[in-house]
Structures are given as C-alpha cells and as structure tokens.
XYZ file of C-alpha atoms in Angstrom:
182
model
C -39.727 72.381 -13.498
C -41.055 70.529 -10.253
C -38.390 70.369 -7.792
C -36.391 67.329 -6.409
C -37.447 65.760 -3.170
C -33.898 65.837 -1.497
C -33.383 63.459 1.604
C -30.532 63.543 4.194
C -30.578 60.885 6.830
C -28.093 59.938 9.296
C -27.176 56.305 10.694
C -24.086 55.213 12.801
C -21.440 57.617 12.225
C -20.072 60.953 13.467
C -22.420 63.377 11.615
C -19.111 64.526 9.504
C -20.135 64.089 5.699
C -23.467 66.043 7.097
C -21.053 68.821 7.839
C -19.219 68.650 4.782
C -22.445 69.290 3.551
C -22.672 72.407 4.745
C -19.188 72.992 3.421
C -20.568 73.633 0.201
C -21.494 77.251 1.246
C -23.004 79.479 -1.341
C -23.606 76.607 -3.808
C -26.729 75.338 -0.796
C -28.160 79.007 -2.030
C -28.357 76.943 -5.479
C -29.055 73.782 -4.375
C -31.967 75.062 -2.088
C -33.749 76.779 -5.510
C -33.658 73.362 -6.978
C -34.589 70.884 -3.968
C -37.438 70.645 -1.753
C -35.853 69.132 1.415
C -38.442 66.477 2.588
C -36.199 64.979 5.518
C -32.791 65.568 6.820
C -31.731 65.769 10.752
C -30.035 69.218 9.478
C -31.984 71.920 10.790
C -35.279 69.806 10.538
C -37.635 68.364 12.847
C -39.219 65.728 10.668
C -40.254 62.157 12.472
C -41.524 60.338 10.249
C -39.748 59.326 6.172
C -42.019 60.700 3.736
C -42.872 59.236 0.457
C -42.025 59.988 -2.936
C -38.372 61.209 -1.956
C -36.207 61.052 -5.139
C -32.807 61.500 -4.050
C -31.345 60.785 -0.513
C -27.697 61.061 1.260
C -27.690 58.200 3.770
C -24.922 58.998 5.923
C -23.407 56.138 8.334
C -23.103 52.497 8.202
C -26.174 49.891 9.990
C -25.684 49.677 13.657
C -28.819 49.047 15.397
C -32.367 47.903 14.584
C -33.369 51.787 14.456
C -30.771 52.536 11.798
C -32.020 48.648 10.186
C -35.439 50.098 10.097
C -34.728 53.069 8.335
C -32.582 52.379 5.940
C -35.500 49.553 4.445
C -38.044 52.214 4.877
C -36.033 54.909 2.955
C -35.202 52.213 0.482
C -38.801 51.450 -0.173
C -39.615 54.833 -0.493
C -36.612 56.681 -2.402
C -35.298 56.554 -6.028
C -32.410 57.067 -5.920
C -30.086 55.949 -2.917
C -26.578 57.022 -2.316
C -24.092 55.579 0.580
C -22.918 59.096 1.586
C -19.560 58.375 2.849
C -16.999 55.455 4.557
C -18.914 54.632 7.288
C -22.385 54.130 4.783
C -19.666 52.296 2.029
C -17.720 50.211 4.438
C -18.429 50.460 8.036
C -15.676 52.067 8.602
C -14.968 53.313 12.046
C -18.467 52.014 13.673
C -17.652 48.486 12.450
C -14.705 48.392 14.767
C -16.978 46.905 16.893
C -17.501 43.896 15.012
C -13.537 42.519 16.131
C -15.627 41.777 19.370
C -17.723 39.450 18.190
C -21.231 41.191 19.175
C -23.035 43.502 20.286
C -23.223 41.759 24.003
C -19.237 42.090 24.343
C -19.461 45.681 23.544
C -22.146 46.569 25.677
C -20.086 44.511 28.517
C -17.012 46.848 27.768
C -17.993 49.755 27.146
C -20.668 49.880 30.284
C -19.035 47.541 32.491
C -15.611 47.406 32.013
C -15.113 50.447 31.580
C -17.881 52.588 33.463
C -17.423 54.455 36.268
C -19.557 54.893 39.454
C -22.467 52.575 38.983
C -21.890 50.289 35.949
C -24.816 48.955 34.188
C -25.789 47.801 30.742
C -28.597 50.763 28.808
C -31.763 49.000 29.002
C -34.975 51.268 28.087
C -36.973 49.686 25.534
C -38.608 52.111 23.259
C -35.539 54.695 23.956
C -32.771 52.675 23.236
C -32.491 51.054 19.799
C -31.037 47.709 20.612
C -27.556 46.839 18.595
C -27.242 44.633 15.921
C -24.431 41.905 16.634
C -22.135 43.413 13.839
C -22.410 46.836 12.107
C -22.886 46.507 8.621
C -22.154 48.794 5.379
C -25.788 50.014 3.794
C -25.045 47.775 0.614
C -25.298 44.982 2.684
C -29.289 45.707 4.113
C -30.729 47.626 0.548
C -29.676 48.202 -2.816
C -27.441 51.455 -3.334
C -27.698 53.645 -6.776
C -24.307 55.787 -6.105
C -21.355 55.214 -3.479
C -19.449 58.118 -2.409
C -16.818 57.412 -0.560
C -14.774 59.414 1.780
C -14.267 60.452 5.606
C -16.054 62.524 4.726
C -16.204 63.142 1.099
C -14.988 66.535 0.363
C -17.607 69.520 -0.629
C -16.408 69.044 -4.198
C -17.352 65.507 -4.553
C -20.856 66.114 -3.028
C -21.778 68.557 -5.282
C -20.073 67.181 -8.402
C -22.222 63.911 -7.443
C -25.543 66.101 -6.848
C -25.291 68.704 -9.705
C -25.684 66.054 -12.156
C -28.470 64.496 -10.818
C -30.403 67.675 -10.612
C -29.956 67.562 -14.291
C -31.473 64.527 -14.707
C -27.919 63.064 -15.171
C -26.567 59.954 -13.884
C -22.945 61.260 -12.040
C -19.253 60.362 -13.375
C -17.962 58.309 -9.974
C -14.421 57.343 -11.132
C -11.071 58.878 -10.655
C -9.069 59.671 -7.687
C -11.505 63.111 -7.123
C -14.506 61.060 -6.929
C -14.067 57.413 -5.518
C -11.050 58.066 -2.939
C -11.782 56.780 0.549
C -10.181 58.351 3.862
C-alpha cells in the first residue's frame, strides 16, 4: 500500500496545534510507517509546496499575502484540506486585529505607538510579507474538507481525525470530543 503524502503547514498563529502534534508521542512511530511527510515546518527544510499532497493540517488563520499565497497554492495542490485548529476555523486570536480596522492602524500601534528607541513601520519588500487589512479564517480564501477545532485541538482529536483517513475513511467530527473550540 503506497503511502499518504502528509502535509503540515503553518499560517498566522502560535505554532500550538503543531505542538499538540507532537503530543501524540508513540502513535507518530505509527503514523510515520503510514505517511510520507512531503512538507511541514516541523523538523523540515522544504521551500517550496509540492504536488500531489493528499492530506494537509493547515494550522493558523490568513494574515498576510504570504499566508494568502499559500493557502491557494496548497489548495490547488492537496486533496484533502483540513483547518487544523481556532485560529485556521475562526481567526481566533490573530483576528483581534481586525477591531482596528486594518492593517495600517496596527502597524501604527504596534511600531509606533508603542515602540521604543527608534520607532518605525517594517518595510523590506521581499522579507516582509505585507498584511492583509483583516485576518481571515481559511474557509473564507479556499474550500476546507474537515474543521478541527480547538486551541489547540487535543492529541486525541488529531489522531482520531487522521487514523481514519489513513484508512481511506472519511472522520466522525461531531460530539463534544471532536468539534469543541477553546
């Protein structure tokens, strides 16, 4: 039996549901015999989104036209999505920014109002992704197969969403274990 190509990919958020990841400890052992991991900022130094990937985790909600970019790309080149997380399902704590009404009034507080020394707005094209003007969830930007909430879901819910798919199996996302957010 070929192996899946497994995806991990990380957008505007803190990195946590990557690290509940990791939480599933021996069960990776498992996962690892069954997965051929084609692109994940985990312990990898892959660039560039390959093709042909049929499962991916996108962790974090849309923030910037890097994170835009990606998430389209992955989209075009995945089967199977799934919004890994609050921040990917809702926003969540990166859309906070939105209450100030774009991305120029948070770039004004957070570098001006609020910097120290020598105050200036980032400005290196090519090094720093521009922000969008609100921070969207990855619904809103490309169709999602699976939403798994939580901040972050719990190592449970991750596997109990991936074991079925390695099965060829569509997972069971209802009840409090599966779709609770927080």
């Amino acid at each position: 039996m070929a192996k899946i190509r497994f995806a991990t990919v990380w957008l505007a958020g803190c990195s946590g549901c990557h690290m509940s990841f990791l939480d599933m400890d021996e069960w990776l052992i498992d996962l690892a015999q069954k997965v051929d991991v084609v692109f994940s900022p985990v312990g990898s130094d892959l660039k560039e989104y390959p093709d042909n990937v049929d499962v991916c985790l996108v962790e974090g909600a849309i923030a910037n036209e890097e994170n835009l970019e990606l998430a389209l790309e992955l989209r075009q080149k995945t089967k199977v999505v799934i919004s890994f997380g609050d921040c990917a399902v809702t926003a969540n704590v990166p859309g906070m920014r939105n209450m100030l009404k774009g991305s120029d009034p948070v770039l004004r507080r957070a570098y001006i109002e609020l910097g120290d020394g020598t105050p200036q707005l980032p400005d290196e094209p090519g090094i720093v992704p521009p922000l969008l003007d609100k921070v969207i969830p990855l619904h809103e930007v490309i169709p999602v197969d699976i939403f798994m909430p939580g901040c972050p879901p719990d190592a449970h819910r991750i596997r109990a969403t991936l074991e079925p798919l390695l099965n060829g199996e569509h997972p069971l996302m209802e009840g409090r274990a599966m779709i609770k957010f927080g």
